Short mmCIF file of C-alpha atoms and ligand atoms in Angstrom, two decimals:
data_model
loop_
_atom_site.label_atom_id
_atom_site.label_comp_id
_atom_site.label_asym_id
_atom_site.label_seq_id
_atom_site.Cartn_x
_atom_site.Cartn_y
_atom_site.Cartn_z
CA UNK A 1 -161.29 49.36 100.46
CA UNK A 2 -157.91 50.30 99.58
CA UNK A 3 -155.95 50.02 95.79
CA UNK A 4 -155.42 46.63 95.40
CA UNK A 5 -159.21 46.13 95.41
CA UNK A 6 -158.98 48.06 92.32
CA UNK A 7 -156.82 45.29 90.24
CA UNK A 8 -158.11 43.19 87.71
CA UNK A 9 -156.20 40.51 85.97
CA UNK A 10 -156.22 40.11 82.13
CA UNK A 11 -155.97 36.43 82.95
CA UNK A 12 -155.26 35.07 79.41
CA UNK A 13 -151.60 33.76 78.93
CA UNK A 14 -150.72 35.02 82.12
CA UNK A 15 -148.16 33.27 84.58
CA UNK A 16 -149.57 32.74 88.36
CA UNK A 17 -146.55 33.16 90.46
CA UNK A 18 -147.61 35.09 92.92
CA UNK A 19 -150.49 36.30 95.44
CA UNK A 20 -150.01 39.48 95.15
CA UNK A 21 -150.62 39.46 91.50
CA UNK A 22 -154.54 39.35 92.62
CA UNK A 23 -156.93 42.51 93.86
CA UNK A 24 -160.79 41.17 95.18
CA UNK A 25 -162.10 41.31 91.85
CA UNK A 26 -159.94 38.82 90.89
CA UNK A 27 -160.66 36.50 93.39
CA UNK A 28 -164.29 37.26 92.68
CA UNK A 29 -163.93 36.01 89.00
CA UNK A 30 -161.79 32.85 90.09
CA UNK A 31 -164.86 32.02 92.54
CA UNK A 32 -167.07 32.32 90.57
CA UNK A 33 -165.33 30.25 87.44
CA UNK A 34 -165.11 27.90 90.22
CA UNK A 35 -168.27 27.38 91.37
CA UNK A 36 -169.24 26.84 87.50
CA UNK A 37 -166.73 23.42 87.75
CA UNK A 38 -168.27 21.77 90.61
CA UNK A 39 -170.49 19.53 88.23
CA UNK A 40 -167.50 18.15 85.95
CA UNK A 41 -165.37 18.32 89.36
CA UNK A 42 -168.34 16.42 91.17
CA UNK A 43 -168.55 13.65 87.99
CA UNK A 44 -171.74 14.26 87.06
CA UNK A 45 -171.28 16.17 83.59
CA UNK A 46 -168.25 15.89 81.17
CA UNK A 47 -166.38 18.87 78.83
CA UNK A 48 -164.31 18.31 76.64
CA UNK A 49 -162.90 22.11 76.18
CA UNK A 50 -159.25 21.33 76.75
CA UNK A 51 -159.15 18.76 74.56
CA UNK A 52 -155.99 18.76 72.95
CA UNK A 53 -154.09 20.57 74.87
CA UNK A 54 -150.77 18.97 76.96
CA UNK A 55 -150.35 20.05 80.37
CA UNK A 56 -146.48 19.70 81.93
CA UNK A 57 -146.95 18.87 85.74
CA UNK A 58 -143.08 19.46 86.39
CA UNK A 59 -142.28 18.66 90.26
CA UNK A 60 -139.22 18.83 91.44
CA UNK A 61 -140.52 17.95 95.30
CA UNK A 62 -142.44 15.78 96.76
CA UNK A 63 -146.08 16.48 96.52
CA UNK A 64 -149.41 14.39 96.44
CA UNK A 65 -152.26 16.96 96.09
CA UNK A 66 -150.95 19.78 94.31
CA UNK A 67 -149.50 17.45 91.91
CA UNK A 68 -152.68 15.07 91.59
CA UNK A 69 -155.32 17.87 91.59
CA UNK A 70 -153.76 20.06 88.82
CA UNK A 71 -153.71 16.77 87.09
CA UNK A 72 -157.31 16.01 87.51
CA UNK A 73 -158.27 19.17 86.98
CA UNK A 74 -156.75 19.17 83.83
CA UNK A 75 -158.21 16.09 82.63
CA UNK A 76 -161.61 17.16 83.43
CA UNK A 77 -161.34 19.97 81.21
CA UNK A 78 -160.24 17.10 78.51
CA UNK A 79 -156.99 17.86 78.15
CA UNK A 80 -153.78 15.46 78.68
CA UNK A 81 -150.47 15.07 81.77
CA UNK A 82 -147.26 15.20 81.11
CA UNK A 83 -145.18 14.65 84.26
CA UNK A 84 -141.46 14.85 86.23
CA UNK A 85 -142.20 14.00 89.82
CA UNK A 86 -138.23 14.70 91.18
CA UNK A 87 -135.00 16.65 90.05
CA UNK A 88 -133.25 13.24 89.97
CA UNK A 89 -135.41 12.16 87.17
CA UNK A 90 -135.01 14.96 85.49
CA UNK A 91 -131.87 16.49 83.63
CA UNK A 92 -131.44 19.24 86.22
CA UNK A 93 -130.01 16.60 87.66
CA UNK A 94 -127.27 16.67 84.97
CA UNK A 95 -126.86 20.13 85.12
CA UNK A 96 -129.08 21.65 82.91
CA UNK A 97 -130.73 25.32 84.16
CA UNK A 98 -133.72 26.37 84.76
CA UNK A 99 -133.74 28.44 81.65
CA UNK A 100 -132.75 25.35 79.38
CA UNK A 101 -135.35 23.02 80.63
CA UNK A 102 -137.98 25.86 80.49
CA UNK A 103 -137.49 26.67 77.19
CA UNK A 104 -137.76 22.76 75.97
CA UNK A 105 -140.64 21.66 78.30
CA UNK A 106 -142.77 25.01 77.21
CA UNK A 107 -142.31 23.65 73.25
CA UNK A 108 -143.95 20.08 74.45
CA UNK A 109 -147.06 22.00 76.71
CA UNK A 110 -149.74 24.14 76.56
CA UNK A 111 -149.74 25.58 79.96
CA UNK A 112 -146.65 24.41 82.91
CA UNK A 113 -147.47 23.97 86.12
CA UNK A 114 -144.17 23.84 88.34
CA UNK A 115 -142.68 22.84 91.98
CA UNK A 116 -139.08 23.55 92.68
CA UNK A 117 -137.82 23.87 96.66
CA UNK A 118 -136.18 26.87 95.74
CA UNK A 119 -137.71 30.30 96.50
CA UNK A 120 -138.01 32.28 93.28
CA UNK A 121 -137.18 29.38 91.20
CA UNK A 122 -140.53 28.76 89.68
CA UNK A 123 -140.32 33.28 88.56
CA UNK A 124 -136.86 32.43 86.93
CA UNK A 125 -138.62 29.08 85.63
CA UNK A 126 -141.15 31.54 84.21
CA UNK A 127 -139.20 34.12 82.48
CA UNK A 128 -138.07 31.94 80.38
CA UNK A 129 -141.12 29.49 79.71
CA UNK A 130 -142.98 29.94 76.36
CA UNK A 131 -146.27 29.30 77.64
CA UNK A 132 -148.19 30.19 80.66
CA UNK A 133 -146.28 29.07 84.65
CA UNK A 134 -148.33 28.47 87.54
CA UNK A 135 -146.61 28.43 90.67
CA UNK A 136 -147.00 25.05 92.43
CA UNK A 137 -145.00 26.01 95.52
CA UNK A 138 -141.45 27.75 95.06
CA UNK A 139 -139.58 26.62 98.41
CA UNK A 140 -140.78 28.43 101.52
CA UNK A 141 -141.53 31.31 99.56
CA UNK A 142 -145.41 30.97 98.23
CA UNK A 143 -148.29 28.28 97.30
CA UNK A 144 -150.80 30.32 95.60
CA UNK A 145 -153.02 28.01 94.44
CA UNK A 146 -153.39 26.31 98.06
CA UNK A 147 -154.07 29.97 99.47
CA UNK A 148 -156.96 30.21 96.51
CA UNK A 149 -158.31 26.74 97.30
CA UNK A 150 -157.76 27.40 101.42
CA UNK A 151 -159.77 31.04 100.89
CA UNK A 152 -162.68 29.63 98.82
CA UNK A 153 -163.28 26.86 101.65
CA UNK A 154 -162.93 29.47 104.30
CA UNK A 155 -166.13 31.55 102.43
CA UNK A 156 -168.28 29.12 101.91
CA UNK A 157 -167.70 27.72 105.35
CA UNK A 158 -168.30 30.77 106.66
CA UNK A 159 -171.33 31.28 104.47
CA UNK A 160 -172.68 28.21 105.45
CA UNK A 161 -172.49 30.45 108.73
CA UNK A 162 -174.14 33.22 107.17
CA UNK A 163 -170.84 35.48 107.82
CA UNK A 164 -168.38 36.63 105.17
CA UNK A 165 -164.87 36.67 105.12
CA UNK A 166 -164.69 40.60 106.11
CA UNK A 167 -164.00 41.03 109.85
CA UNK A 168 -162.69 37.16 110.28
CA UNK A 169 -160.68 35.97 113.28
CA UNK A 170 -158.43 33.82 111.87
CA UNK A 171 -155.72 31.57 113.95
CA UNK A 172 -152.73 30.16 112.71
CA UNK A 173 -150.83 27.89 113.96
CA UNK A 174 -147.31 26.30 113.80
CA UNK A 175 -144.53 26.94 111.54
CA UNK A 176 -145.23 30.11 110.26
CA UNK A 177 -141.60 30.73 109.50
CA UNK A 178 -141.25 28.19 106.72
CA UNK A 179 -144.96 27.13 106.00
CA UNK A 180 -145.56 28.74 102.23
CA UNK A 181 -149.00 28.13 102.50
CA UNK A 182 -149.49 30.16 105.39
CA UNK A 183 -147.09 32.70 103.39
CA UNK A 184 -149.60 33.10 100.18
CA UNK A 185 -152.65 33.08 102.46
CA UNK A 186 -152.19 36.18 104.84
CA UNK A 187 -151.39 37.96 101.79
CA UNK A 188 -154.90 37.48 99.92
CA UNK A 189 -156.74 37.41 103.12
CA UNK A 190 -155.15 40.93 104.02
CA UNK A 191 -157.17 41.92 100.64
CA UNK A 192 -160.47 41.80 102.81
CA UNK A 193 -161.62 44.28 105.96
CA UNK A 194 -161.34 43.98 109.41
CA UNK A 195 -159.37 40.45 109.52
CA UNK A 196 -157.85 39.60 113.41
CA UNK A 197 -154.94 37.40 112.60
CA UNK A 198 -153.61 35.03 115.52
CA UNK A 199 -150.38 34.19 115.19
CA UNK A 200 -149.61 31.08 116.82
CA UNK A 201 -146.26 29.91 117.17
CA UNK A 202 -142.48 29.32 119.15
CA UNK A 203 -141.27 32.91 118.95
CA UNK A 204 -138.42 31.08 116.02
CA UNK A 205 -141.12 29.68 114.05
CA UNK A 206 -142.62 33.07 113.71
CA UNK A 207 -144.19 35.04 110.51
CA UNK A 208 -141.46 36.48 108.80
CA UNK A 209 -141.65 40.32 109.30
CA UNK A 210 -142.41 41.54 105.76
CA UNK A 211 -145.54 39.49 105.57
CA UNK A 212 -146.43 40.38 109.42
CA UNK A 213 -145.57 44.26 107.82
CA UNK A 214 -147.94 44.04 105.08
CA UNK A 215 -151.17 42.70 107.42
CA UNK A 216 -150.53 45.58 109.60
CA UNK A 217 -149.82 48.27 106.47
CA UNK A 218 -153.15 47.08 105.66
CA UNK A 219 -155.20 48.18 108.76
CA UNK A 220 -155.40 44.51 110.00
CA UNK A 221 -155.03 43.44 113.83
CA UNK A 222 -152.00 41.29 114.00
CA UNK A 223 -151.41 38.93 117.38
CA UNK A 224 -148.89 37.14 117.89
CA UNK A 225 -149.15 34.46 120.64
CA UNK A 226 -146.51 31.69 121.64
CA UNK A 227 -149.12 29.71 123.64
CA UNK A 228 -151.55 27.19 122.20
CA UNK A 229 -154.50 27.64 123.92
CA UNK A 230 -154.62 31.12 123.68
CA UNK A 231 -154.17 31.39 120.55
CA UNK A 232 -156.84 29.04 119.46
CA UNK A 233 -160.05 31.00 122.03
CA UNK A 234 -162.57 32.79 120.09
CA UNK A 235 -161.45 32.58 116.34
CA UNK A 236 -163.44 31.80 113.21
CA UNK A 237 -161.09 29.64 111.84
CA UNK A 238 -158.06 27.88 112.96
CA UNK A 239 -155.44 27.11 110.47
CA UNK A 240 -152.99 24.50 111.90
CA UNK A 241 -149.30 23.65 109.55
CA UNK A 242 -147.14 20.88 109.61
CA UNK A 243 -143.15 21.65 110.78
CA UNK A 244 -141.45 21.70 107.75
CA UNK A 245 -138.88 20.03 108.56
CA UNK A 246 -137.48 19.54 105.06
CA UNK A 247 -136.67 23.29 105.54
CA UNK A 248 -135.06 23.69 108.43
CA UNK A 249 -130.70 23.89 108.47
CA UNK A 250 -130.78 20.26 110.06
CA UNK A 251 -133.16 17.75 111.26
CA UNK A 252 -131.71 18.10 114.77
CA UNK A 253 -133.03 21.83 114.58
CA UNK A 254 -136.72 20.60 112.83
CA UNK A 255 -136.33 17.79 115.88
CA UNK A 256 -136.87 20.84 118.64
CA UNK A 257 -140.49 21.64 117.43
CA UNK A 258 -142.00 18.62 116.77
CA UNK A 259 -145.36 17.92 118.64
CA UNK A 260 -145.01 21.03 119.86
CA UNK A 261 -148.39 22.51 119.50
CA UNK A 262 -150.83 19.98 119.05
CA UNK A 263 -154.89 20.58 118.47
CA UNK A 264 -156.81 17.19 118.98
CA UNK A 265 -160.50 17.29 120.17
CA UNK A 266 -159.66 17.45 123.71
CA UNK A 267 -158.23 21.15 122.84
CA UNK A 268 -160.70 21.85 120.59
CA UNK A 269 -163.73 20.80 123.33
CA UNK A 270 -162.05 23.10 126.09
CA UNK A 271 -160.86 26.06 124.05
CA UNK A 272 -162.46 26.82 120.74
CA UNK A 273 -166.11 27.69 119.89
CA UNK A 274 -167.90 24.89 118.79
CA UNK A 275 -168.55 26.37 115.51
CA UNK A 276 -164.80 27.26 114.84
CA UNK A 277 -163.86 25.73 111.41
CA UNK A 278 -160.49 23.53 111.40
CA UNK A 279 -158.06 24.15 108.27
CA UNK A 280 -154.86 22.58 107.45
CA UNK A 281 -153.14 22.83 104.13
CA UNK A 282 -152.28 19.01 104.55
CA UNK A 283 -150.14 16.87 104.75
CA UNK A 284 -150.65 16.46 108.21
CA UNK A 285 -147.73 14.67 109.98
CA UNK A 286 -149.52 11.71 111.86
CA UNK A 287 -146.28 10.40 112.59
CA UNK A 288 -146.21 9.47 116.90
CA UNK A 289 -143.99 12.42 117.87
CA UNK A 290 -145.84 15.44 115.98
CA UNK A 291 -149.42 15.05 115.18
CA UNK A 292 -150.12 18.81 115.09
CA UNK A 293 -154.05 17.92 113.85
CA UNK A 294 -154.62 14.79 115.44
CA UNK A 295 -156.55 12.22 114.19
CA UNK A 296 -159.18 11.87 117.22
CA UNK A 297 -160.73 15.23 115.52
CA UNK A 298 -161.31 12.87 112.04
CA UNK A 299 -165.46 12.84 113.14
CA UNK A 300 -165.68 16.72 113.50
CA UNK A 301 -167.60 17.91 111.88
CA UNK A 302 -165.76 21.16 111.02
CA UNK A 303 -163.12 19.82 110.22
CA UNK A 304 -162.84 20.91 106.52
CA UNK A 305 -159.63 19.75 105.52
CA UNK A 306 -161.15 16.98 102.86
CA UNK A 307 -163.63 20.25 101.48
CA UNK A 308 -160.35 21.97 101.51
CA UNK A 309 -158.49 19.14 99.16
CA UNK A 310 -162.32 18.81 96.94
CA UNK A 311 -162.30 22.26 96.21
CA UNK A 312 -158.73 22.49 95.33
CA UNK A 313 -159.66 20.57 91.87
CA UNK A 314 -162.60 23.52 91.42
CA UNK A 315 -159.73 26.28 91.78
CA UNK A 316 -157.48 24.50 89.42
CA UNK A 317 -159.94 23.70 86.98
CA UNK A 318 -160.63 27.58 87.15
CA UNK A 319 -157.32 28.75 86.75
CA UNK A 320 -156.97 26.55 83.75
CA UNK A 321 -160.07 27.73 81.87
CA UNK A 322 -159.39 31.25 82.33
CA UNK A 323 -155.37 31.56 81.64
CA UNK A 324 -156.44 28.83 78.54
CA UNK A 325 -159.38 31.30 77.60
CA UNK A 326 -161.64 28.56 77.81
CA UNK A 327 -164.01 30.08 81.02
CA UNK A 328 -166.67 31.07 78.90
CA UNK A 329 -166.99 27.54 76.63
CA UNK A 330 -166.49 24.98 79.08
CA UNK A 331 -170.19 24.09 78.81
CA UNK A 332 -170.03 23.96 75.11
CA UNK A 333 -170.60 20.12 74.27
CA UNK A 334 -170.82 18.76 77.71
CA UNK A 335 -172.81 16.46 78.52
CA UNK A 336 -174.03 14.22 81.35
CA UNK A 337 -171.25 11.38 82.71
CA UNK A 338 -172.51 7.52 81.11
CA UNK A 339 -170.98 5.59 84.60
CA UNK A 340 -172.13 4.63 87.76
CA UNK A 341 -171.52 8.02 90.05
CA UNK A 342 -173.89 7.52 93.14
CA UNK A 343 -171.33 6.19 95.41
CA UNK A 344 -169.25 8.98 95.21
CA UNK A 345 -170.88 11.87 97.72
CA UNK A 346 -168.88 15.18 97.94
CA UNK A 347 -167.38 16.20 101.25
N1 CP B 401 -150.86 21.18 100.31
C1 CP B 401 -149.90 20.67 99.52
O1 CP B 401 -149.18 21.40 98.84
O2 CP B 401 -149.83 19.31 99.53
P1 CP B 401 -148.80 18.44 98.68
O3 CP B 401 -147.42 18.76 99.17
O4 CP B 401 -149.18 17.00 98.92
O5 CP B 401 -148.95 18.84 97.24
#
C-alpha cells in the first residue's frame, strides 16, 4: 500500500478535476454511494433529494454520453439541466474568457459540470467558478469521471469472476497518446497492487512518458507492445480507444492510423482468453476504414461496453450526492416509480 491509499476526500463543495485528487478510500466511498443509486438509476424507485437545485451541463465539444448521463443523473436525483452543447453557441465565441463565463454561469447553477478541448481549461474554468466543477474531459489531458465509471465496471466484472482488481492484466489498446480516457484511467488503476499494464500501440501513438513514469514509480509492470496480437494474449481486460483524430495536427496525420489495430471476434477467438472482458470508453468509430471494436463482437458476451455506459449514470449520480451533501438522504422520501418499467432490463 503506498501514501496515496492514505487520502480521503472531504467531498463536499469540492471541484473534480482531476484523478489524482483520489486515494482507494475514496474510490471505496464513490462505489459504494454508487451501488446505493442503482434502484433510481434502474427506474424502479424515485428521490427527489436534488430537487431544486440547477445543474449547468456546459460543453464546449462534442459529446453524447458524458453530456446525457450527467444529465440523467442529475434528474434522477430531482434536480433540473441547464445546457451549452458548443463554443459557437456560446459567448466564448464572442470573446468572452473563461473566467467571465465562469463567474456568470456559477450565479445561475448549483454544481457545473464542464467540457472544453483544451487541456487545463476546465482547472482555469474552476478557479474561478462559484460553485463546485467537475471535469467532463479537458482536451487530451483527463476524463475522470469515464476512468470512475470504466474502474467500477472493471470490479464488478471481475467480481463476477471472483477476482479483484489487485494483480489485473490489463491491455490497452490504440491511441494512447491522445486518448484522455486512457490518461485518467492508468492513473487510478496504478492506486491498486500488482497491475500488468499492456500497452498497445504504433510506437507515435504511445503513453505519454509522465503517465508511463508514474505506473512504474508505483511498482507496476509496464509493457509496451506495437503488435496487436500480442498485446491482447493473456490479459484480464482489454481496453480498446478510438484514434482521436480531432486531436491530431491534421487529418492527413490522424489518416495514417486509422484501422490500424482492429479487435473483432475473429481476434478475440484466436488470441484472448475466453473470459477476457472487452472495454471501450465509446464512441467507437464504426466508420468502414477504422472499426477498432468491430461490430461482429456486438453478441459477446463480455463485451461490457453498454454496462460500462449503465454504470456511468450510477457514478454520476454518486458524485452528485456527495459534492451536493446529499449521499446520506437520497432515500429520504423516495418512493417506488408509478409507470410501466418491465421492459426495460439492465445490461
Ligand atoms: N466516453 C465519452 O466521453 O463519450 P462522449 O464523448 O460521447 O461523451
Amino acid at each position: 500500500m503506498g501514501l496515496q491509499d492514505l487520502r480521503i476526500v472531504n467531498f463536499i463543495g469540492q471541484h473534480i478535476l482531476s484523478v489524482d485528487q483520489f486515494g482507494r478510500a475514496d474510490i471505496e466511498r464513490i462505489f459504494e454511494v454508487a451501488d446505493r443509486m442503482r434502484p433510481y438509476a434502474e427506474r424502479r424507485r424515485i428521490t427527489r433529494v436534488l430537487e431544486g437545485a440547477i445543474l449547468g451541463n456546459m460543453f464546449f465539444e462534442p459529446s453524447t454520453r458524458t453530456r446525457i448521463s450527467f444529465g440523467c443523473a442529475f434528474n434522477l436525483l430531482g434536480g433540473e439541466v441547464r445546457e451549452t452543447t458548443e463554443i459557437k453557441a456560446s459567448s466564448l465565441s464572442k470573446g468572452e474568457s473563461l473566467y467571465d463565463t465562469a463567474r456568470v454561469l456559477s450565479g445561475y447553477s448549483d454544481i457545473i459540470v464542464m467540457r472544453h478541448p483544451e487541456a487545463g481549461s476546465v482547472a482555469e474554468f474552476a478557479a474561478a467558478s462559484r460553485v463546485p466543477v467537475i471535469n467532463g474531459g479537458d482536451g487530451p489531458n483527463e476524463h475522470p469521471s469515464q476512468a470512475l465509471l470504466d474502474l467500477y465496471t472493471i470490479r464488478r466484472e471481475l467480481a463476477d469472476k471472483d477476482r479483484a482488481v489487485d494483480g489485473l492484466k490489463i491491455a490497452l489498446v490504440g491511441d494512447l497518446r491522445y486518448g484522455r480516457a486512457v490518461h485518467s484511467l492508468v492513473k487510478l488503476i496504478a492506486l491498486f497492487d500488482n497491475i500488468t499494464f499492456r500497452l498497445v500501440s504504433p510506437p507515435e501513438l504511445a503513453l505519454p512518458e509522465p503517465y508511463v513514469a508514474i505506473l512504474k514509480a508505483a511498482g507496476h509492470a509496464v509493457e509496451p507492445v506495437h503488435q496487436l496480437e500480442a498485446g491482447v494474449r493473456g490479459v484480464d481486460i482489454l481496453y480498446v480507444t478510438r484514434t482521436q483524430e480531432e486531436r491530431f495536427p491534421s487529418q492527413e496525420e490522424a489518416d495514417r492510423y486509422r484501422g490500424l489495430f482492429r479487435i473483432n471476434q475473429d481476434i478475440y477467438t484466436s488470441f484472448c482468453a475466453p473470459s477476457t472482458v472487452i472495454m471501450h470508453p465509446l464512441p467507437r468509430d464504426s466508420r468502414s476504414g477504422a472499426r477498432e471494436l468491430d461490430d461482429d463482437l456486438n453478441s459477446n458476451p463480455n463485451l461490457a461496453i453498454f454496462r460500462q455506459t449503465d454504470n456511468g449514470v450510477l457514478v454520476r449520480m454518486a458524485l452528485f450526492a456527495l459534492l451536493l451533501d446529499v449521499a446520506d438522504k437520497v432515500d429520504d422520501q423516495a418512493r417506488e416509480v408509478p409507470w410501466f418499467t418491465g421492459g426495460r432490463e439492465p445490461e
